[in-house]
Amino acid sequence: MTTGTAGQPSTGRGEQGEKGGARTALAGLTTRGRSFLAAGIAAAICAYVLGQPDLLRVGLLLAALPLICAAVVYRTRYRVAGSRRLAPARVPAGSEARVHLRMDNVSRLPTGLLMLQDKVPYVLGPRPRFVLDRVEAGGRREVSYRVRSDLRGRYPLGPLQLRLSDPFGMCELTRAFSTYDTLTVIPRVEPLPPVRLTGEAKGYGDGRQRSLALAGEDDVIPRGYRYGDDLRRVHWRLTARYGELMVRREEQPQRSRCTVLLDTRGLAYEGAGPDAAFEWAVSGAASVLVHMLERGFSVRLLTDTGDSVPGEGSDGFAGPSQESADAAGLMMDTLAVVDHSDGTGLSRSYDVLRGGNEGLLVAFLGDLDEEQAAVAAKMRQRSGGAVAFLLDGAGWAREPNGVPDPMNRQEERLRMLREAGWTAVSVPRGASLNELWRQADRDGAGLVTAGGASGGEGRS
């Protein structure tokens, strides 16, 4: 929520201040006010030429009325405070958000007729306008409007403009608040079904993988009892052997990892708009990130440029509990504004994966030439399991009944990835990620999670 105060600014008493105030007041005359002023001046000239004193009085009255109204509106010095609240501030593409506006009269005088106008980008809809009746001293008024966008992004809302008007509609002056809010439109997230996984670690669900605690060298082997140790950790067999209390080494669950790779190269996609192939890839990456976080995985978002979100901390992956929720919001915000990159290859992302122990790798790839398909194939060696959703950018750009690619490059790229160990799925135009996710589960040899080696099965 943002707040601000708008009121009549003070003007200087010198000649320059008086001239500036006069210009501001006259600039605020409406069409009605300008018409009255012109009619009054014309009537006064005609009365002078014709010698009609009664017509002169009418002309002076017509000319004086808009000038008096302009002076009254300009000299109005009541103060109002405005605030804006978004519900919610982060919304998926295609969904609506409601903007609540609140106006408080913080002056000792009641206001006149107020006209509110909030500045919004055209992609969110028409500019909202409201008319507020007289607001008593210390009173408040609340209004709201809805915004919606099919295009992801970050959109500024504001500043809020307040129009002051006289009862006759002769003059309107605009006062603007200095604050604004930002609405974040994130990609659509499609719920994904649980699939059968092959691997040792399964997040924090069934089939936990245990690892040694890193408390120190003393925890690597059983050690002597220390004051405060849990008696349930006493190793009785070693206690009998050494003649003193011995404590077992600690164990802790190891959190499974998942890296989502998003290919953002501009040359890998064709078309634009909400139904373009690139937008499908962004939405798919967001869906997988949310799905794996809900299953207890440590996740990160990686692009072809080598940029990693949530960042390059200790291991670059999102942490547990509240840190995971913060990282999810950070990744959604990143996907809200991600755009095509100028890169031509996937080598930078491959360099990031060279550390190994990357767990499950889920990639959303655009068009690949033979060289980049070879780079993507080598990424399989850096992960415990790999699933690729390969989008045919040219196929998405063609009409549904268009001529197919005679070279059949898509099938060749899929074959290269599958021979390298990927579970590769072709993404036709308008496909559902939910169905492709199930297909990857059926076609692949299993999605291997962090730990690398194949083992028992569990659900993600």
CSV table of C-alpha atoms in Angstrom, one decimal:
chain,number,residue,atom,x,y,z
A,1,MET,CA,0.0,0.0,0.0
A,2,THR,CA,1.2,3.5,-0.8
A,3,THR,CA,0.0,6.8,0.5
A,4,GLY,CA,0.4,10.4,-0.5
A,5,THR,CA,-1.0,13.8,0.1
A,6,ALA,CA,-2.2,16.3,-2.5
A,7,GLY,CA,-3.2,19.9,-1.9
A,8,GLN,CA,-3.0,23.4,-3.2
A,9,PRO,CA,0.7,24.4,-3.4
A,10,SER,CA,1.5,27.9,-2.2
A,11,THR,CA,2.5,30.5,-4.7
A,12,GLY,CA,4.9,33.4,-4.3
A,13,ARG,CA,3.7,37.0,-3.7
A,14,GLY,CA,6.0,38.5,-6.3
A,15,GLU,CA,5.1,39.4,-9.9
A,16,GLN,CA,6.4,36.1,-11.2
A,17,GLY,CA,4.3,34.1,-8.8
A,18,GLU,CA,1.2,36.0,-9.6
A,19,LYS,CA,1.7,35.5,-13.3
A,20,GLY,CA,2.3,31.8,-12.9
A,21,GLY,CA,-0.8,31.5,-10.7
A,22,ALA,CA,-2.9,33.3,-13.3
A,23,ARG,CA,-1.6,31.2,-16.1
A,24,THR,CA,-2.4,28.0,-14.1
A,25,ALA,CA,-5.9,29.1,-13.3
A,26,LEU,CA,-6.7,30.2,-16.9
A,27,ALA,CA,-5.3,26.9,-18.2
A,28,GLY,CA,-7.8,25.0,-16.1
A,29,LEU,CA,-10.8,26.6,-17.8
A,30,THR,CA,-13.1,24.0,-19.3
A,31,THR,CA,-14.8,24.3,-22.7
A,32,ARG,CA,-17.8,25.8,-20.9
A,33,GLY,CA,-15.7,28.3,-19.0
A,34,ARG,CA,-13.9,29.4,-22.2
A,35,SER,CA,-17.2,29.7,-24.0
A,36,PHE,CA,-18.6,31.9,-21.2
A,37,LEU,CA,-15.5,34.0,-21.3
A,38,ALA,CA,-15.6,34.4,-25.1
A,39,ALA,CA,-19.3,35.2,-25.0
A,40,GLY,CA,-18.8,37.8,-22.3
A,41,ILE,CA,-16.0,39.6,-24.2
A,42,ALA,CA,-18.0,39.6,-27.4
A,43,ALA,CA,-21.0,41.0,-25.7
A,44,ALA,CA,-19.0,43.7,-24.0
A,45,ILE,CA,-17.5,44.8,-27.4
A,46,CYS,CA,-20.9,44.8,-29.0
A,47,ALA,CA,-22.3,46.9,-26.2
A,48,TYR,CA,-19.5,49.4,-26.5
A,49,VAL,CA,-20.0,49.7,-30.3
A,50,LEU,CA,-23.8,49.9,-30.1
A,51,GLY,CA,-23.9,52.0,-27.0
A,52,GLN,CA,-26.1,49.5,-25.0
A,53,PRO,CA,-25.2,49.6,-21.3
A,54,ASP,CA,-27.6,46.7,-20.4
A,55,LEU,CA,-25.7,44.4,-22.9
A,56,LEU,CA,-22.5,45.6,-21.3
A,57,ARG,CA,-23.6,44.5,-17.9
A,58,VAL,CA,-24.6,41.0,-19.3
A,59,GLY,CA,-21.2,40.7,-21.0
A,60,LEU,CA,-19.3,41.6,-17.9
A,61,LEU,CA,-21.3,39.0,-15.9
A,62,LEU,CA,-20.6,36.3,-18.5
A,63,ALA,CA,-16.9,37.1,-18.5
A,64,ALA,CA,-16.5,37.4,-14.8
A,65,LEU,CA,-18.2,34.1,-13.9
A,66,PRO,CA,-15.5,31.7,-15.2
A,67,LEU,CA,-12.7,34.0,-13.9
A,68,ILE,CA,-14.2,34.0,-10.4
A,69,CYS,CA,-14.7,30.2,-10.5
A,70,ALA,CA,-11.0,29.7,-11.6
A,71,ALA,CA,-9.8,31.9,-8.8
A,72,VAL,CA,-11.9,30.1,-6.2
A,73,VAL,CA,-10.7,26.6,-7.4
A,74,TYR,CA,-7.1,27.8,-7.5
A,75,ARG,CA,-7.2,29.2,-4.0
A,76,THR,CA,-8.9,26.1,-2.5
A,77,ARG,CA,-6.5,24.9,0.2
A,78,TYR,CA,-8.0,21.8,1.6
A,79,ARG,CA,-5.8,18.7,1.8
A,80,VAL,CA,-6.6,15.1,0.9
A,81,ALA,CA,-4.5,12.0,1.4
A,82,GLY,CA,-4.7,9.0,-0.9
A,83,SER,CA,-3.6,5.4,-0.7
A,84,ARG,CA,-3.6,2.5,-3.1
A,85,ARG,CA,-3.7,-1.2,-2.2
A,86,LEU,CA,-3.3,-4.1,-4.7
A,87,ALA,CA,-5.0,-7.5,-4.0
A,88,PRO,CA,-3.0,-9.4,-4.9
A,89,ALA,CA,0.3,-7.6,-5.9
A,90,ARG,CA,1.5,-10.6,-7.9
A,91,VAL,CA,-1.1,-12.2,-10.2
A,92,PRO,CA,-0.9,-14.9,-13.0
A,93,ALA,CA,-1.4,-13.8,-16.6
A,94,GLY,CA,-5.0,-13.8,-17.6
A,95,SER,CA,-6.2,-13.4,-14.0
A,96,GLU,CA,-7.7,-10.2,-12.4
A,97,ALA,CA,-6.3,-8.1,-9.6
A,98,ARG,CA,-8.4,-5.5,-7.7
A,99,VAL,CA,-7.0,-2.0,-7.0
A,100,HIS,CA,-8.5,-0.3,-3.9
A,101,LEU,CA,-8.2,3.5,-3.7
A,102,ARG,CA,-8.9,5.4,-0.5
A,103,MET,CA,-9.2,9.2,-0.2
A,104,ASP,CA,-9.1,10.9,3.3
A,105,ASN,CA,-9.9,14.6,3.8
A,106,VAL,CA,-7.2,15.7,6.3
A,107,SER,CA,-8.2,19.4,6.3
A,108,ARG,CA,-10.7,21.2,8.5
A,109,LEU,CA,-12.9,22.1,5.6
A,110,PRO,CA,-15.2,19.9,3.5
A,111,THR,CA,-14.2,19.4,-0.1
A,112,GLY,CA,-16.2,20.1,-3.2
A,113,LEU,CA,-16.7,17.7,-6.1
A,114,LEU,CA,-13.6,15.6,-6.6
A,115,MET,CA,-12.7,13.6,-9.7
A,116,LEU,CA,-10.2,10.8,-9.3
A,117,GLN,CA,-8.1,9.3,-12.2
A,118,ASP,CA,-5.5,6.6,-11.8
A,119,LYS,CA,-2.9,6.2,-14.5
A,120,VAL,CA,-2.5,2.6,-15.7
A,121,PRO,CA,-0.8,1.0,-18.7
A,122,TYR,CA,-3.1,0.4,-21.7
A,123,VAL,CA,-2.5,-3.4,-21.5
A,124,LEU,CA,-4.3,-3.4,-18.1
A,125,GLY,CA,-7.4,-1.9,-19.4
A,126,PRO,CA,-9.0,1.6,-19.7
A,127,ARG,CA,-8.0,4.4,-17.4
A,128,PRO,CA,-10.3,4.3,-14.3
A,129,ARG,CA,-12.1,7.5,-13.4
A,130,PHE,CA,-14.3,8.2,-10.4
A,131,VAL,CA,-16.4,11.2,-9.2
A,132,LEU,CA,-16.6,11.7,-5.5
A,133,ASP,CA,-19.2,13.9,-3.9
A,134,ARG,CA,-18.5,16.3,-1.0
A,135,VAL,CA,-16.2,14.8,1.5
A,136,GLU,CA,-16.7,16.1,5.0
A,137,ALA,CA,-13.8,17.2,7.2
A,138,GLY,CA,-12.0,14.1,8.5
A,139,GLY,CA,-14.1,11.9,6.2
A,140,ARG,CA,-13.0,9.3,3.7
A,141,ARG,CA,-14.2,7.6,0.5
A,142,GLU,CA,-13.2,4.2,-0.9
A,143,VAL,CA,-13.4,3.0,-4.5
A,144,SER,CA,-11.9,0.1,-6.4
A,145,TYR,CA,-11.4,-1.1,-10.0
A,146,ARG,CA,-10.1,-4.3,-11.6
A,147,VAL,CA,-7.1,-4.8,-13.9
A,148,ARG,CA,-6.2,-7.7,-16.1
A,149,SER,CA,-3.4,-8.6,-18.5
A,150,ASP,CA,-2.7,-11.6,-20.7
A,151,LEU,CA,1.0,-10.5,-21.0
A,152,ARG,CA,3.3,-11.1,-18.1
A,153,GLY,CA,5.5,-8.2,-16.9
A,154,ARG,CA,5.8,-5.5,-14.3
A,155,TYR,CA,3.3,-2.7,-14.7
A,156,PRO,CA,3.4,0.6,-12.8
A,157,LEU,CA,0.1,1.9,-11.4
A,158,GLY,CA,-0.1,5.7,-10.7
A,159,PRO,CA,0.4,8.3,-9.9
A,160,LEU,CA,-3.2,9.0,-8.8
A,161,GLN,CA,-4.5,12.3,-10.1
A,162,LEU,CA,-7.1,14.5,-8.4
A,163,ARG,CA,-9.2,16.9,-10.3
A,164,LEU,CA,-10.8,19.9,-8.6
A,165,SER,CA,-13.9,21.4,-10.1
A,166,ASP,CA,-16.3,24.2,-9.3
A,167,PRO,CA,-20.0,23.7,-9.0
A,168,PHE,CA,-20.7,25.3,-12.4
A,169,GLY,CA,-18.1,23.3,-14.3
A,170,MET,CA,-16.2,26.3,-15.4
A,171,CYS,CA,-12.7,25.3,-14.2
A,172,GLU,CA,-10.8,22.1,-13.5
A,173,LEU,CA,-7.4,21.8,-12.0
A,174,THR,CA,-5.4,18.6,-11.6
A,175,ARG,CA,-3.2,17.7,-8.6
A,176,ALA,CA,-1.1,14.5,-8.7
A,177,PHE,CA,0.2,12.3,-5.9
A,178,SER,CA,3.9,11.3,-6.1
A,179,THR,CA,3.6,7.6,-5.2
A,180,TYR,CA,2.8,4.6,-7.4
A,181,ASP,CA,2.6,0.8,-7.1
A,182,THR,CA,3.8,-2.0,-9.3
A,183,LEU,CA,1.6,-4.9,-10.4
A,184,THR,CA,3.6,-8.0,-11.3
A,185,VAL,CA,2.0,-10.3,-13.8
A,186,ILE,CA,3.7,-13.7,-13.5
A,187,PRO,CA,3.4,-16.6,-16.1
A,188,ARG,CA,0.5,-19.0,-15.9
A,189,VAL,CA,1.2,-22.0,-13.7
A,190,GLU,CA,-0.3,-25.3,-14.7
A,191,PRO,CA,-0.8,-27.9,-11.9
A,192,LEU,CA,1.3,-31.0,-12.6
A,193,PRO,CA,0.5,-34.6,-11.5
A,194,PRO,CA,2.9,-36.5,-9.3
A,195,VAL,CA,5.1,-38.9,-11.3
A,196,ARG,CA,7.2,-42.0,-10.5
A,197,LEU,CA,10.8,-41.1,-9.7
A,198,THR,CA,13.9,-43.3,-9.8
A,199,GLY,CA,16.6,-42.2,-7.4
A,200,GLU,CA,17.9,-42.2,-3.9
A,201,ALA,CA,16.6,-38.8,-2.5
A,202,LYS,CA,13.0,-37.9,-2.8
A,203,GLY,CA,12.8,-34.4,-1.3
A,204,TYR,CA,11.3,-34.6,2.1
A,205,GLY,CA,8.7,-37.3,1.1
A,206,ASP,CA,9.1,-41.0,1.1
A,207,GLY,CA,12.5,-42.5,0.6
A,208,ARG,CA,14.7,-39.9,2.4
A,209,GLN,CA,18.4,-40.0,1.8
A,210,ARG,CA,20.5,-39.5,4.9
A,211,SER,CA,23.9,-37.8,5.1
A,212,LEU,CA,26.4,-37.1,7.8
A,213,ALA,CA,26.0,-33.9,9.8
A,214,LEU,CA,28.7,-31.4,9.2
A,215,ALA,CA,29.1,-30.4,12.8
A,216,GLY,CA,32.8,-31.4,12.8
A,217,GLU,CA,35.3,-34.2,12.6
A,218,ASP,CA,34.1,-35.6,15.9
A,219,ASP,CA,30.8,-36.5,14.3
A,220,VAL,CA,32.3,-38.6,11.5
A,221,ILE,CA,32.9,-41.5,13.9
A,222,PRO,CA,31.2,-42.4,17.2
A,223,ARG,CA,32.6,-40.1,19.9
A,224,GLY,CA,32.5,-39.9,23.7
A,225,TYR,CA,29.4,-38.7,25.5
A,226,ARG,CA,29.1,-35.0,26.2
A,227,TYR,CA,26.9,-33.3,28.6
A,228,GLY,CA,23.6,-32.4,26.9
A,229,ASP,CA,23.7,-35.2,24.3
A,230,ASP,CA,20.5,-37.2,23.8
A,231,LEU,CA,20.7,-40.5,25.6
A,232,ARG,CA,18.8,-42.1,22.6
A,233,ARG,CA,22.0,-41.5,20.6
A,234,VAL,CA,24.2,-43.7,23.0
A,235,HIS,CA,25.9,-46.6,21.1
A,236,TRP,CA,25.7,-49.3,23.7
A,237,ARG,CA,27.8,-51.8,21.9
A,238,LEU,CA,30.8,-49.4,21.6
A,239,THR,CA,30.1,-48.3,25.2
A,240,ALA,CA,30.7,-51.8,26.4
A,241,ARG,CA,33.8,-52.1,24.3
A,242,TYR,CA,35.5,-48.9,25.4
A,243,GLY,CA,34.1,-48.8,28.9
A,244,GLU,CA,32.6,-45.3,28.6
A,245,LEU,CA,29.5,-43.8,27.0
A,246,MET,CA,29.8,-43.5,23.3
A,247,VAL,CA,27.4,-41.5,21.1
A,248,ARG,CA,26.4,-42.3,17.5
A,249,ARG,CA,27.2,-39.9,14.7
A,250,GLU,CA,24.4,-37.6,13.7
A,251,GLU,CA,22.3,-38.1,10.5
A,252,GLN,CA,20.2,-35.6,8.6
A,253,PRO,CA,18.0,-35.7,5.5
A,254,GLN,CA,19.5,-34.5,2.3
A,255,ARG,CA,17.3,-32.3,0.3
A,256,SER,CA,16.8,-33.3,-3.4
A,257,ARG,CA,17.8,-30.8,-6.1
A,258,CYS,CA,16.2,-29.8,-9.3
A,259,THR,CA,17.5,-27.3,-11.9
A,260,VAL,CA,15.0,-25.9,-14.4
A,261,LEU,CA,16.8,-24.7,-17.6
A,262,LEU,CA,15.0,-22.1,-19.7
A,263,ASP,CA,16.3,-21.4,-23.2
A,264,THR,CA,15.7,-17.7,-23.9
A,265,ARG,CA,17.7,-17.3,-27.1
A,266,GLY,CA,15.8,-15.1,-29.5
A,267,LEU,CA,16.9,-17.1,-32.6
A,268,ALA,CA,15.4,-20.3,-31.0
A,269,TYR,CA,11.8,-19.0,-31.2
A,270,GLU,CA,9.5,-17.5,-33.7
A,271,GLY,CA,6.3,-15.5,-33.2
A,272,ALA,CA,5.2,-13.2,-30.4
A,273,GLY,CA,2.2,-12.8,-28.1
A,274,PRO,CA,0.5,-14.8,-25.4
A,275,ASP,CA,0.3,-17.9,-27.5
A,276,ALA,CA,3.9,-17.9,-28.8
A,277,ALA,CA,6.3,-20.8,-28.2
A,278,PHE,CA,8.5,-18.7,-25.9
A,279,GLU,CA,5.6,-17.9,-23.7
A,280,TRP,CA,4.7,-21.6,-23.5
A,281,ALA,CA,8.3,-22.3,-22.4
A,282,VAL,CA,8.2,-19.6,-19.7
A,283,SER,CA,4.9,-20.9,-18.4
A,284,GLY,CA,6.2,-24.4,-18.4
A,285,ALA,CA,9.3,-23.5,-16.5
A,286,ALA,CA,7.2,-21.7,-13.9
A,287,SER,CA,4.9,-24.7,-13.5
A,288,VAL,CA,7.8,-27.1,-13.0
A,289,LEU,CA,9.4,-24.8,-10.4
A,290,VAL,CA,6.3,-24.6,-8.4
A,291,HIS,CA,5.6,-28.3,-8.7
A,292,MET,CA,9.1,-29.3,-7.5
A,293,LEU,CA,9.0,-26.8,-4.6
A,294,GLU,CA,5.7,-28.2,-3.4
A,295,ARG,CA,7.3,-31.7,-3.4
A,296,GLY,CA,10.1,-30.5,-1.1
A,297,PHE,CA,12.9,-30.1,-3.7
A,298,SER,CA,15.7,-27.5,-3.6
A,299,VAL,CA,15.3,-25.8,-6.9
A,300,ARG,CA,16.9,-23.1,-9.0
A,301,LEU,CA,16.2,-21.4,-12.3
A,302,LEU,CA,18.9,-21.4,-14.9
A,303,THR,CA,18.9,-19.6,-18.3
A,304,ASP,CA,21.1,-20.1,-21.4
A,305,THR,CA,23.0,-16.9,-20.4
A,306,GLY,CA,24.3,-18.7,-17.3
A,307,ASP,CA,22.2,-16.6,-14.9
A,308,SER,CA,21.0,-18.5,-11.9
A,309,VAL,CA,18.1,-17.7,-9.6
A,310,PRO,CA,17.8,-17.5,-6.6
A,311,GLY,CA,21.5,-16.8,-6.9
A,312,GLU,CA,25.0,-18.0,-6.3
A,313,GLY,CA,24.9,-18.6,-2.6
A,314,SER,CA,26.4,-21.6,-1.0
A,315,ASP,CA,25.1,-23.9,-3.7
A,316,GLY,CA,22.8,-21.7,-5.7
A,317,PHE,CA,19.7,-23.6,-4.8
A,318,ALA,CA,16.6,-22.4,-2.9
A,319,GLY,CA,16.8,-23.3,0.8
A,320,PRO,CA,14.1,-24.8,3.0
A,321,SER,CA,11.1,-23.3,4.8
A,322,GLN,CA,10.7,-19.6,4.5
A,323,GLU,CA,13.8,-19.2,2.3
A,324,SER,CA,12.2,-21.5,-0.2
A,325,ALA,CA,9.0,-19.3,-0.3
A,326,ASP,CA,11.1,-16.2,-0.8
A,327,ALA,CA,13.1,-17.9,-3.6
A,328,ALA,CA,9.9,-19.0,-5.3
A,329,GLY,CA,8.7,-15.4,-5.3
A,330,LEU,CA,12.1,-14.3,-6.7
A,331,MET,CA,12.0,-16.8,-9.5
A,332,MET,CA,8.4,-15.9,-10.4
A,333,ASP,CA,9.3,-12.2,-10.5
A,334,THR,CA,12.3,-13.1,-12.7
A,335,LEU,CA,10.1,-15.1,-15.1
A,336,ALA,CA,7.6,-12.2,-15.2
A,337,VAL,CA,10.1,-10.0,-17.0
A,338,VAL,CA,12.4,-12.5,-18.7
A,339,ASP,CA,12.9,-11.8,-22.4
A,340,HIS,CA,14.8,-13.1,-25.4
A,341,SER,CA,18.5,-13.1,-25.0
A,342,ASP,CA,21.1,-12.2,-27.7
A,343,GLY,CA,23.0,-15.4,-27.1
A,344,THR,CA,23.5,-18.0,-29.8
A,345,GLY,CA,24.4,-21.0,-27.7
A,346,LEU,CA,24.0,-23.0,-24.5
A,347,SER,CA,27.7,-23.1,-23.5
A,348,ARG,CA,27.3,-20.7,-20.6
A,349,SER,CA,24.6,-22.8,-19.0
A,350,TYR,CA,26.6,-25.9,-19.6
A,351,ASP,CA,29.5,-24.3,-17.7
A,352,VAL,CA,27.3,-23.7,-14.7
A,353,LEU,CA,26.3,-27.4,-14.7
A,354,ARG,CA,29.9,-28.6,-14.7
A,355,GLY,CA,30.0,-28.8,-10.9
A,356,GLY,CA,28.0,-32.0,-11.1
A,357,ASN,CA,25.5,-33.2,-8.4
A,358,GLU,CA,22.8,-31.1,-10.0
A,359,GLY,CA,20.1,-33.6,-9.3
A,360,LEU,CA,17.1,-33.5,-11.7
A,361,LEU,CA,17.5,-31.3,-14.8
A,362,VAL,CA,14.3,-30.1,-16.6
A,363,ALA,CA,15.0,-28.1,-19.7
A,364,PHE,CA,12.7,-26.1,-22.0
A,365,LEU,CA,14.6,-25.7,-25.3
A,366,GLY,CA,13.7,-23.9,-28.5
A,367,ASP,CA,15.1,-24.7,-31.9
A,368,LEU,CA,18.5,-26.4,-31.8
A,369,ASP,CA,21.1,-26.7,-34.5
A,370,GLU,CA,23.4,-29.7,-34.5
A,371,GLU,CA,26.1,-27.9,-32.5
A,372,GLN,CA,23.7,-26.8,-29.7
A,373,ALA,CA,22.0,-30.2,-29.6
A,374,ALA,CA,25.4,-31.7,-28.9
A,375,VAL,CA,26.0,-29.2,-26.1
A,376,ALA,CA,22.6,-30.0,-24.6
A,377,ALA,CA,23.3,-33.7,-24.9
A,378,LYS,CA,26.5,-33.3,-22.8
A,379,MET,CA,24.5,-31.7,-20.0
A,380,ARG,CA,23.1,-35.1,-19.2
A,381,GLN,CA,26.4,-36.1,-17.8
A,382,ARG,CA,26.2,-33.3,-15.2
A,383,SER,CA,22.8,-34.3,-13.7
A,384,GLY,CA,21.3,-37.3,-12.0
A,385,GLY,CA,18.3,-37.3,-14.4
A,386,ALA,CA,17.3,-35.1,-17.4
A,387,VAL,CA,14.0,-34.3,-19.0
A,388,ALA,CA,13.8,-32.0,-22.1
A,389,PHE,CA,10.8,-30.4,-23.6
A,390,LEU,CA,11.9,-29.4,-27.1
A,391,LEU,CA,9.8,-26.8,-28.9
A,392,ASP,CA,9.6,-26.6,-32.6
A,393,GLY,CA,9.7,-22.8,-33.1
A,394,ALA,CA,9.0,-23.0,-36.8
A,395,GLY,CA,6.2,-25.4,-36.2
A,396,TRP,CA,4.6,-23.0,-33.8
A,397,ALA,CA,4.9,-20.2,-36.2
A,398,ARG,CA,3.3,-22.2,-39.0
A,399,GLU,CA,-0.5,-22.5,-39.4
A,400,PRO,CA,-2.0,-25.7,-37.9
A,401,ASN,CA,-2.5,-27.2,-41.4
A,402,GLY,CA,0.7,-25.8,-42.9
A,403,VAL,CA,3.4,-27.7,-44.7
A,404,PRO,CA,5.6,-29.7,-42.4
A,405,ASP,CA,9.4,-29.4,-42.3
A,406,PRO,CA,10.8,-31.7,-45.0
A,407,MET,CA,14.1,-32.0,-43.2
A,408,ASN,CA,12.5,-33.3,-40.1
A,409,ARG,CA,15.1,-31.6,-37.9
A,410,GLN,CA,13.0,-31.9,-34.8
A,411,GLU,CA,13.1,-35.7,-34.8
A,412,GLU,CA,16.8,-35.6,-35.4
A,413,ARG,CA,17.4,-33.4,-32.3
A,414,LEU,CA,15.1,-35.6,-30.2
A,415,ARG,CA,17.1,-38.7,-31.3
A,416,MET,CA,20.4,-37.0,-30.3
A,417,LEU,CA,19.1,-36.1,-26.8
A,418,ARG,CA,17.6,-39.5,-26.2
A,419,GLU,CA,20.8,-41.3,-27.2
A,420,ALA,CA,22.6,-39.1,-24.6
A,421,GLY,CA,20.3,-40.3,-21.9
A,422,TRP,CA,17.7,-37.5,-21.9
A,423,THR,CA,14.0,-38.1,-21.6
A,424,ALA,CA,13.1,-35.9,-24.6
A,425,VAL,CA,9.6,-34.9,-25.5
A,426,SER,CA,8.5,-32.9,-28.5
A,427,VAL,CA,6.2,-30.0,-27.8
A,428,PRO,CA,3.6,-29.4,-30.6
A,429,ARG,CA,1.7,-26.2,-31.0
A,430,GLY,CA,-0.9,-25.7,-28.2
A,431,ALA,CA,0.2,-28.7,-26.2
A,432,SER,CA,-0.7,-29.2,-22.6
A,433,LEU,CA,2.2,-29.4,-20.2
A,434,ASN,CA,0.2,-31.7,-17.9
A,435,GLU,CA,-0.1,-34.3,-20.7
A,436,LEU,CA,3.5,-33.9,-21.7
A,437,TRP,CA,4.6,-34.3,-18.1
A,438,ARG,CA,2.8,-37.7,-18.0
A,439,GLN,CA,4.3,-38.6,-21.3
A,440,ALA,CA,7.8,-37.9,-20.0
A,441,ASP,CA,7.1,-40.2,-17.1
A,442,ARG,CA,5.9,-43.0,-19.4
A,443,ASP,CA,8.6,-42.7,-22.0
A,444,GLY,CA,11.6,-42.0,-19.9
A,445,ALA,CA,13.7,-44.4,-17.9
A,446,GLY,CA,12.8,-42.4,-14.8
A,447,LEU,CA,13.5,-39.0,-13.5
A,448,VAL,CA,16.6,-39.3,-11.4
A,449,THR,CA,16.9,-36.8,-8.5
A,450,ALA,CA,19.8,-35.5,-6.5
A,451,GLY,CA,22.3,-38.2,-5.6
A,452,GLY,CA,22.8,-39.4,-9.2
A,453,ALA,CA,22.5,-43.2,-8.8
A,454,SER,CA,19.4,-45.0,-9.7
A,455,GLY,CA,17.7,-46.8,-6.8
A,456,GLY,CA,14.3,-47.3,-5.3
A,457,GLU,CA,11.2,-45.5,-6.5
A,458,GLY,CA,9.1,-42.8,-4.9
A,459,ARG,CA,6.7,-40.0,-5.9
A,460,SER,CA,7.7,-36.5,-6.5
